[in-house]
Coordinates of C-alpha atoms and ligand atoms in Angstrom, one line a residue:
X1 CA 218.9 -126.7 154.8
X2 CA 218.8 -130.4 154.2
X3 CA 222.2 -131.9 153.9
X4 CA 222.6 -134.0 150.8
X5 CA 224.2 -137.3 151.4
X6 CA 226.8 -138.2 148.8
X7 CA 225.3 -141.6 148.2
X8 CA 221.6 -142.0 147.1
X9 CA 219.2 -144.7 146.2
X10 CA 217.1 -143.4 143.3
X11 CA 213.7 -145.1 143.1
X12 CA 212.0 -144.9 139.7
X13 CA 208.3 -145.2 140.5
X14 CA 207.4 -145.2 136.8
X15 CA 209.5 -148.4 136.5
X16 CA 207.6 -149.9 139.4
X17 CA 204.2 -149.0 137.8
X18 CA 205.5 -150.5 134.5
X19 CA 206.2 -153.7 136.5
X20 CA 202.7 -153.6 138.1
X21 CA 201.2 -153.3 134.6
X22 CA 203.2 -156.3 133.3
X23 CA 202.0 -158.4 136.3
X24 CA 198.4 -157.3 135.7
X25 CA 198.6 -158.2 132.0
X26 CA 200.0 -161.6 132.9
X27 CA 197.3 -162.2 135.5
X28 CA 194.6 -161.3 132.9
X29 CA 192.2 -160.1 135.6
X30 CA 191.9 -163.6 137.1
X31 CA 193.1 -162.5 140.6
X32 CA 193.9 -159.4 142.6
X33 CA 197.3 -158.1 143.6
X34 CA 198.2 -157.7 147.2
X35 CA 201.5 -155.7 147.0
X36 CA 204.2 -157.0 149.5
X37 CA 205.9 -153.9 150.9
X38 CA 207.6 -155.3 154.0
X39 CA 211.2 -154.5 154.9
X40 CA 210.7 -150.9 153.7
X41 CA 209.4 -152.2 150.4
X42 CA 212.5 -154.3 149.9
X43 CA 214.6 -151.3 150.6
X44 CA 212.8 -149.0 148.2
X45 CA 210.9 -147.0 150.9
X46 CA 207.5 -148.3 152.0
X47 CA 205.5 -145.1 152.1
X48 CA 206.2 -143.7 148.7
X49 CA 206.0 -147.1 147.1
X50 CA 202.7 -147.9 148.8
X51 CA 201.3 -144.5 147.9
X52 CA 202.2 -144.9 144.2
X53 CA 200.8 -148.4 144.1
X54 CA 197.6 -147.2 145.9
X55 CA 197.2 -144.4 143.4
X56 CA 197.6 -147.1 140.6
X57 CA 194.7 -149.1 142.0
X58 CA 196.4 -151.7 144.2
X59 CA 193.8 -152.7 146.8
X60 CA 195.8 -154.4 149.5
X61 CA 199.3 -154.4 151.1
X62 CA 201.3 -157.1 152.9
X63 CA 203.9 -156.3 155.6
X64 CA 205.8 -158.6 157.9
X65 CA 205.3 -156.6 161.2
X66 CA 202.8 -154.5 163.0
X67 CA 205.0 -151.4 163.1
X68 CA 205.4 -151.6 159.3
X69 CA 201.7 -151.5 159.0
X70 CA 201.5 -148.5 161.4
X71 CA 204.0 -146.6 159.3
X72 CA 201.7 -147.0 156.3
X73 CA 198.5 -146.1 158.2
X74 CA 200.3 -142.9 159.6
X75 CA 201.2 -142.0 156.0
X76 CA 197.5 -142.2 155.0
X77 CA 197.3 -145.6 153.3
X78 CA 193.7 -146.7 153.7
X79 CA 193.7 -150.1 152.0
X80 CA 193.7 -153.3 154.0
X81 CA 197.2 -154.1 155.3
X82 CA 197.9 -157.7 156.1
X83 CA 200.5 -158.3 158.9
X84 CA 202.0 -161.6 157.8
X85 CA 204.9 -162.2 160.2
X86 CA 203.1 -162.7 163.5
X87 CA 202.8 -160.4 166.6
X88 CA 203.2 -160.5 170.3
X89 CA 200.5 -159.6 172.9
X90 CA 201.9 -156.2 173.6
X91 CA 201.2 -155.3 169.9
X92 CA 197.6 -156.2 169.8
X93 CA 196.2 -152.9 170.9
X94 CA 198.2 -151.1 168.2
X95 CA 197.3 -153.7 165.6
X96 CA 193.5 -153.3 166.2
X97 CA 193.7 -149.6 166.8
X98 CA 195.3 -149.1 163.3
X99 CA 192.9 -151.4 161.6
X100 CA 195.6 -153.8 160.5
X101 CA 194.6 -157.3 159.4
X102 CA 196.3 -160.0 161.5
X103 CA 197.5 -163.3 160.1
X104 CA 196.9 -165.9 162.9
X105 CA 198.3 -169.4 163.5
X106 CA 198.3 -170.1 167.2
X107 CA 195.5 -170.0 169.8
X108 CA 197.0 -167.3 172.0
X109 CA 196.6 -164.8 169.1
X110 CA 192.9 -165.5 169.1
X111 CA 192.6 -164.9 172.8
X112 CA 194.6 -161.7 172.6
X113 CA 192.6 -160.4 169.7
X114 CA 189.2 -161.3 171.1
X115 CA 190.0 -159.6 174.4
X116 CA 191.2 -156.4 172.6
X117 CA 188.2 -156.3 170.3
X118 CA 185.9 -156.9 173.2
X119 CA 187.5 -153.9 175.0
X120 CA 187.7 -151.4 172.1
X121 CA 185.3 -152.3 169.4
X122 CA 182.4 -154.3 170.7
X123 CA 180.2 -153.9 167.7
X124 CA 182.3 -154.0 164.6
X125 CA 184.5 -157.0 164.3
X126 CA 188.0 -157.3 162.8
X127 CA 188.9 -159.5 159.8
X128 CA 191.6 -162.1 160.3
X129 CA 193.5 -164.4 158.0
X130 CA 194.5 -167.9 159.1
X131 CA 197.9 -169.2 158.0
X132 CA 198.4 -172.9 157.1
X133 CA 201.9 -174.4 156.9
X134 CA 201.7 -176.6 153.8
X135 CA 205.4 -177.2 153.5
X136 CA 207.4 -174.0 154.2
X137 CA 208.1 -175.1 157.8
X138 CA 207.8 -171.6 159.1
X139 CA 204.6 -170.0 160.3
X140 CA 201.2 -171.7 160.2
X141 CA 198.9 -174.4 161.4
X142 CA 199.3 -178.0 160.4
X143 CA 196.5 -178.6 157.9
X144 CA 194.8 -181.1 160.3
X145 CA 194.6 -178.4 163.0
X146 CA 192.7 -176.0 160.8
X147 CA 189.0 -177.1 161.5
X148 CA 189.3 -177.0 165.3
X149 CA 191.3 -173.7 165.2
X150 CA 188.7 -172.1 162.9
X151 CA 185.8 -173.3 165.1
X152 CA 187.4 -171.7 168.1
X153 CA 188.0 -168.5 166.1
X154 CA 184.4 -168.3 165.0
X155 CA 183.3 -168.7 168.5
X156 CA 184.9 -165.4 169.5
X157 CA 182.7 -162.4 169.2
X158 CA 184.2 -159.7 166.9
X159 CA 186.6 -161.9 164.9
X160 CA 185.7 -162.5 161.3
X161 CA 187.4 -165.2 159.3
X162 CA 188.2 -163.3 156.1
X163 CA 191.1 -165.2 154.6
X164 CA 193.1 -168.5 154.4
X165 CA 196.7 -168.3 153.3
X166 CA 199.9 -170.3 152.9
X167 CA 203.3 -169.8 151.4
X168 CA 205.5 -171.7 148.9
X169 CA 208.8 -173.1 149.9
X170 CA 210.5 -173.4 146.5
X171 CA 211.5 -170.6 144.1
X172 CA 211.0 -172.5 140.9
X173 CA 207.5 -173.8 141.3
X174 CA 206.4 -175.1 138.0
X175 CA 208.6 -178.2 138.1
X176 CA 208.3 -179.2 141.7
X177 CA 206.2 -181.9 143.1
X178 CA 206.4 -180.0 146.4
X179 CA 204.5 -177.0 145.0
X180 CA 201.8 -179.3 143.7
X181 CA 201.5 -180.9 147.1
X182 CA 201.4 -177.6 148.8
X183 CA 198.5 -176.3 146.8
X184 CA 196.7 -179.6 147.1
X185 CA 197.0 -179.5 150.9
X186 CA 195.9 -175.8 151.0
X187 CA 192.8 -176.5 148.8
X188 CA 192.0 -179.6 150.8
X189 CA 192.0 -177.6 154.0
X190 CA 189.6 -175.1 152.5
X191 CA 187.4 -177.9 151.2
X192 CA 187.2 -179.4 154.7
X193 CA 186.0 -176.0 156.1
X194 CA 183.4 -175.8 153.4
X195 CA 182.3 -179.3 154.4
X196 CA 181.6 -177.8 157.8
X197 CA 179.6 -175.0 156.2
X198 CA 182.4 -172.4 156.7
X199 CA 183.0 -170.1 153.7
X200 CA 186.3 -168.3 153.5
X201 CA 186.0 -165.4 151.1
X202 CA 189.7 -164.8 150.4
X203 CA 192.3 -167.4 149.6
X204 CA 196.0 -166.7 148.8
X205 CA 199.2 -168.6 148.5
X206 CA 201.1 -167.2 145.5
X207 CA 204.3 -165.1 145.7
X208 CA 206.1 -163.8 142.6
X209 CA 207.4 -167.2 141.6
X210 CA 203.9 -168.7 141.7
X211 CA 202.5 -165.7 139.9
X212 CA 205.0 -166.2 137.1
X213 CA 204.9 -169.9 136.7
X214 CA 202.0 -171.6 138.5
X215 CA 198.6 -170.3 137.4
X216 CA 196.6 -172.9 139.4
X217 CA 197.9 -171.2 142.6
X218 CA 196.5 -167.7 141.8
X219 CA 193.2 -167.9 143.8
X220 CA 191.6 -164.7 145.2
X221 CA 194.8 -162.8 145.7
X222 CA 198.5 -163.1 144.7
X223 CA 201.2 -161.6 146.9
X224 CA 204.1 -160.4 144.7
X225 CA 207.0 -158.6 146.2
X226 CA 210.3 -158.9 144.3
X227 CA 208.7 -158.7 140.8
X228 CA 207.2 -155.2 141.6
X229 CA 210.7 -154.0 142.2
X230 CA 211.9 -155.4 138.8
X231 CA 213.7 -158.6 139.9
X232 CA 212.9 -162.3 139.6
X233 CA 212.7 -164.8 142.4
X234 CA 215.2 -167.1 140.7
X235 CA 217.6 -167.1 137.8
X236 CA 215.4 -169.8 136.1
X237 CA 212.5 -167.4 136.0
X238 CA 214.5 -164.4 134.8
X239 CA 213.0 -162.4 132.0
X240 CA 209.8 -164.4 132.0
X241 CA 208.2 -160.9 132.0
X242 CA 209.8 -157.7 130.7
X243 CA 210.3 -156.1 134.1
X244 CA 212.5 -153.1 134.9
X245 CA 214.7 -152.7 138.0
X246 CA 213.4 -149.9 140.1
X247 CA 216.4 -148.9 142.2
X248 CA 219.6 -147.2 141.3
X249 CA 222.4 -146.9 143.9
X250 CA 224.8 -144.1 143.1
X251 CA 227.6 -142.4 144.9
X252 CA 229.7 -139.3 144.3
X253 CA 233.5 -139.6 144.1
X254 CA 234.7 -137.9 147.3
X255 CA 238.4 -138.3 146.8
X256 CA 240.5 -139.0 143.8
X257 CA 244.2 -139.2 143.6
X258 CA 247.1 -140.7 141.7
X259 CA 249.3 -143.1 143.7
X260 CA 252.6 -144.8 142.7
X261 CA 253.0 -148.5 141.9
X262 CA 253.4 -150.5 145.1
X263 CA 250.7 -148.6 147.1
X264 CA 248.6 -150.7 149.3
X265 CA 244.8 -150.0 149.5
X266 CA 242.5 -150.3 152.6
X267 CA 242.4 -152.5 155.6
X268 CA 244.6 -155.6 155.7
X269 CA 246.5 -154.2 152.6
X270 CA 245.0 -156.9 150.4
X271 CA 245.5 -154.9 147.2
X272 CA 248.8 -153.4 146.0
X273 CA 248.9 -151.2 142.9
X274 CA 251.0 -152.7 140.1
X275 CA 251.4 -149.4 138.2
X276 CA 250.8 -145.8 138.9
X277 CA 247.1 -145.7 139.6
X278 CA 244.2 -143.4 140.0
X279 CA 242.2 -144.4 143.0
X280 CA 238.7 -143.0 143.7
X281 CA 237.0 -143.1 147.1
X282 CA 233.2 -143.7 147.1
X283 CA 231.2 -142.8 150.3
X284 CA 229.4 -146.1 150.7
X285 CA 230.4 -149.1 152.7
X286 CA 229.2 -152.3 154.4
X287 CA 227.2 -150.2 157.0
X288 CA 225.1 -149.1 154.1
X289 CA 224.5 -152.6 153.0
X290 CA 227.1 -152.8 150.3
X291 CA 228.6 -156.3 150.7
X292 CA 232.1 -156.5 152.2
X293 CA 232.3 -159.7 150.3
X294 CA 232.8 -157.6 147.1
X295 CA 236.2 -156.5 148.4
X296 CA 238.6 -156.9 145.5
X297 CA 235.8 -158.4 143.4
X298 CA 233.0 -156.0 142.7
X299 CA 232.8 -153.4 140.0
X300 CA 231.3 -149.9 139.9
X301 CA 230.3 -147.8 136.8
X302 CA 232.2 -144.6 136.3
X303 CA 231.6 -142.6 133.2
X304 CA 229.8 -145.6 131.7
X305 CA 232.6 -148.0 132.3
X306 CA 233.2 -150.8 134.7
X307 CA 235.9 -150.0 137.3
X308 CA 237.2 -152.6 139.8
X309 CA 236.8 -152.3 143.6
X310 CA 240.3 -152.5 145.0
X311 CA 241.1 -153.4 148.6
X312 CA 238.5 -154.2 151.3
X313 CA 235.2 -152.5 151.4
X314 CA 235.2 -150.4 154.6
X315 CA 232.3 -149.5 156.9
X316 CA 231.6 -146.1 155.1
X317 CA 233.8 -146.2 152.0
X318 CA 235.2 -148.2 149.3
X319 CA 237.9 -147.6 146.7
X320 CA 237.8 -148.2 142.9
X321 CA 240.7 -148.1 140.4
X322 CA 239.8 -145.6 137.7
X323 CA 243.1 -145.6 136.0
X324 CA 241.4 -146.8 132.8
X325 CA 238.9 -144.0 132.9
X326 CA 241.2 -140.9 132.6
X327 CA 238.3 -138.5 132.4
X328 CA 237.0 -139.5 135.8
X329 CA 236.8 -136.5 138.1
X330 CA 236.1 -135.6 141.7
X331 CA 232.3 -135.5 142.4
X332 CA 231.5 -137.8 139.4
X333 CA 228.5 -140.0 140.0
X334 CA 229.5 -143.7 140.2
X335 CA 226.8 -146.3 139.9
X336 CA 226.9 -149.4 142.2
X337 CA 223.5 -150.7 141.1
X338 CA 221.9 -149.5 138.0
X339 CA 222.6 -148.2 134.5
X340 CA 225.2 -145.7 133.2
X341 CA 225.5 -145.3 129.5
X342 CA 225.4 -148.7 127.9
X343 CA 226.6 -150.6 131.0
X344 CA 224.4 -151.9 133.8
X345 CA 225.0 -153.6 137.1
X346 CA 222.0 -155.3 138.6
X347 CA 221.2 -156.4 142.2
X348 CA 221.0 -159.9 140.7
X349 CA 224.7 -159.6 139.6
X350 CA 225.8 -158.5 143.1
X351 CA 223.7 -161.3 144.5
X352 CA 225.4 -163.9 142.3
X353 CA 228.9 -162.6 143.2
X354 CA 228.2 -162.8 146.9
X355 CA 226.2 -166.0 147.1
X356 CA 222.9 -164.4 147.9
X357 CA 219.7 -163.3 146.3
X358 CA 218.6 -159.9 145.0
X359 CA 216.1 -159.7 147.8
X360 CA 218.9 -159.4 150.3
X361 CA 221.0 -157.0 148.3
X362 CA 218.0 -154.6 148.0
X363 CA 216.5 -154.9 151.4
X364 CA 219.7 -154.3 153.4
X365 CA 220.4 -150.9 151.7
X366 CA 221.0 -148.9 154.8
X367 CA 219.1 -146.1 156.5
X368 CA 221.9 -143.6 156.0
X369 CA 221.2 -143.6 152.3
X370 CA 218.4 -141.3 151.3
X371 CA 215.8 -142.6 148.8
X372 CA 215.1 -140.1 146.0
X373 CA 211.9 -140.7 144.1
X374 CA 211.5 -140.2 140.3
X375 CA 208.5 -140.6 138.2
X376 CA 204.8 -140.9 139.1
X377 CA 205.1 -139.0 142.4
X378 CA 201.9 -139.5 144.3
X379 CA 200.2 -136.3 145.6
X380 CA 201.2 -135.6 149.2
Ligands
PLP1 C1 204.2 -164.5 153.2 C2 204.8 -163.9 152.0 N1 204.1 -163.7 151.0 C3 204.6 -163.1 149.8 C4 205.9 -162.7 149.8 C5 206.4 -162.1 148.5 O1 207.4 -162.9 147.9 P1 208.2 -162.5 146.6 O2 209.0 -161.3 146.9 O3 209.0 -163.7 146.2 O4 207.1 -162.2 145.5 C6 206.7 -163.0 150.9 C7 208.2 -162.6 150.8 O5 209.0 -163.4 151.0 C8 206.2 -163.5 152.0 O6 206.9 -163.8 153.1

């Protein structure tokens, strides 16, 4: 018998496919979507998300790390999987063995890959994508290093230069000079390779922000993450497409009682009831990724109404004051992210309240919380 955890993340795959369709309409067939499913598909569960997207015709996936790619391969995902976040030498055998596509940006990677391919697959080469740092200041070659790096790569038997990629630094691209400069540097690096007679079949630089607001950056592929999950990369780009949030975070009330005025709630006794109050305990805490910063600040939906979090959020629990919701009962479902009746709490709202971005709110939802899938379930 599988124990049912009293807090669940309900992932609406139909909503995700709705988002995919809105992105496709927006792109008008001018480019292909590589779905970014790193960090457990931003908390939504990488395998079911990738399976649903694959069934809907998505032809490539992006992850940060080798082990994320292996998880998808083991689950039967056949499409190309780009490992965007780098790798160390100990991972090269697994990377090649699972037919993952490495993104490369320093010479040691080329040596490791060439040695591995020489050992294991002498005849069929492996595709690689080269990363250029055009202004993000994170991974990548300086544009002027690209020609020599690529010449070296092409000199290795079994390595095939399939792609050239970069990444934008700003979340609101349309207005920024920096984004214009980034794309110019990227295209110039490609032109220079072409000048040396080197054709690179796949070019990609656009994340969700660029997909939404910067058509010139679309190129061969676009790499959306956050928009697939129904959120926007910035407040400024909000509602530029009619996307639907995919994830609902819901918890059952595990304890409910009436306490007298003057009762203090939770660690540090930071909240004291001013009246006789009904206090509900929810089985979710900061160990599940619910921000402790929402202590005495956040709200939770109970019976379609907003109820305030009182006292500090604990590791496994938090308390809400349901005095204003007299019909609230033990085992009721409370919604921490999502819709209940006419009210909704979004990950964007929690992000604003805690000084972060929806990406963080979603991707840190903990491993203790089971993901429950609704909608277009892919065949097993
Ligand atoms: C290299 C790379 N490409 C694409 C994405 C997707 O970005 P977004 O979720 O903003 O669409 C990310 C995520 O940050 C990334 O690191």
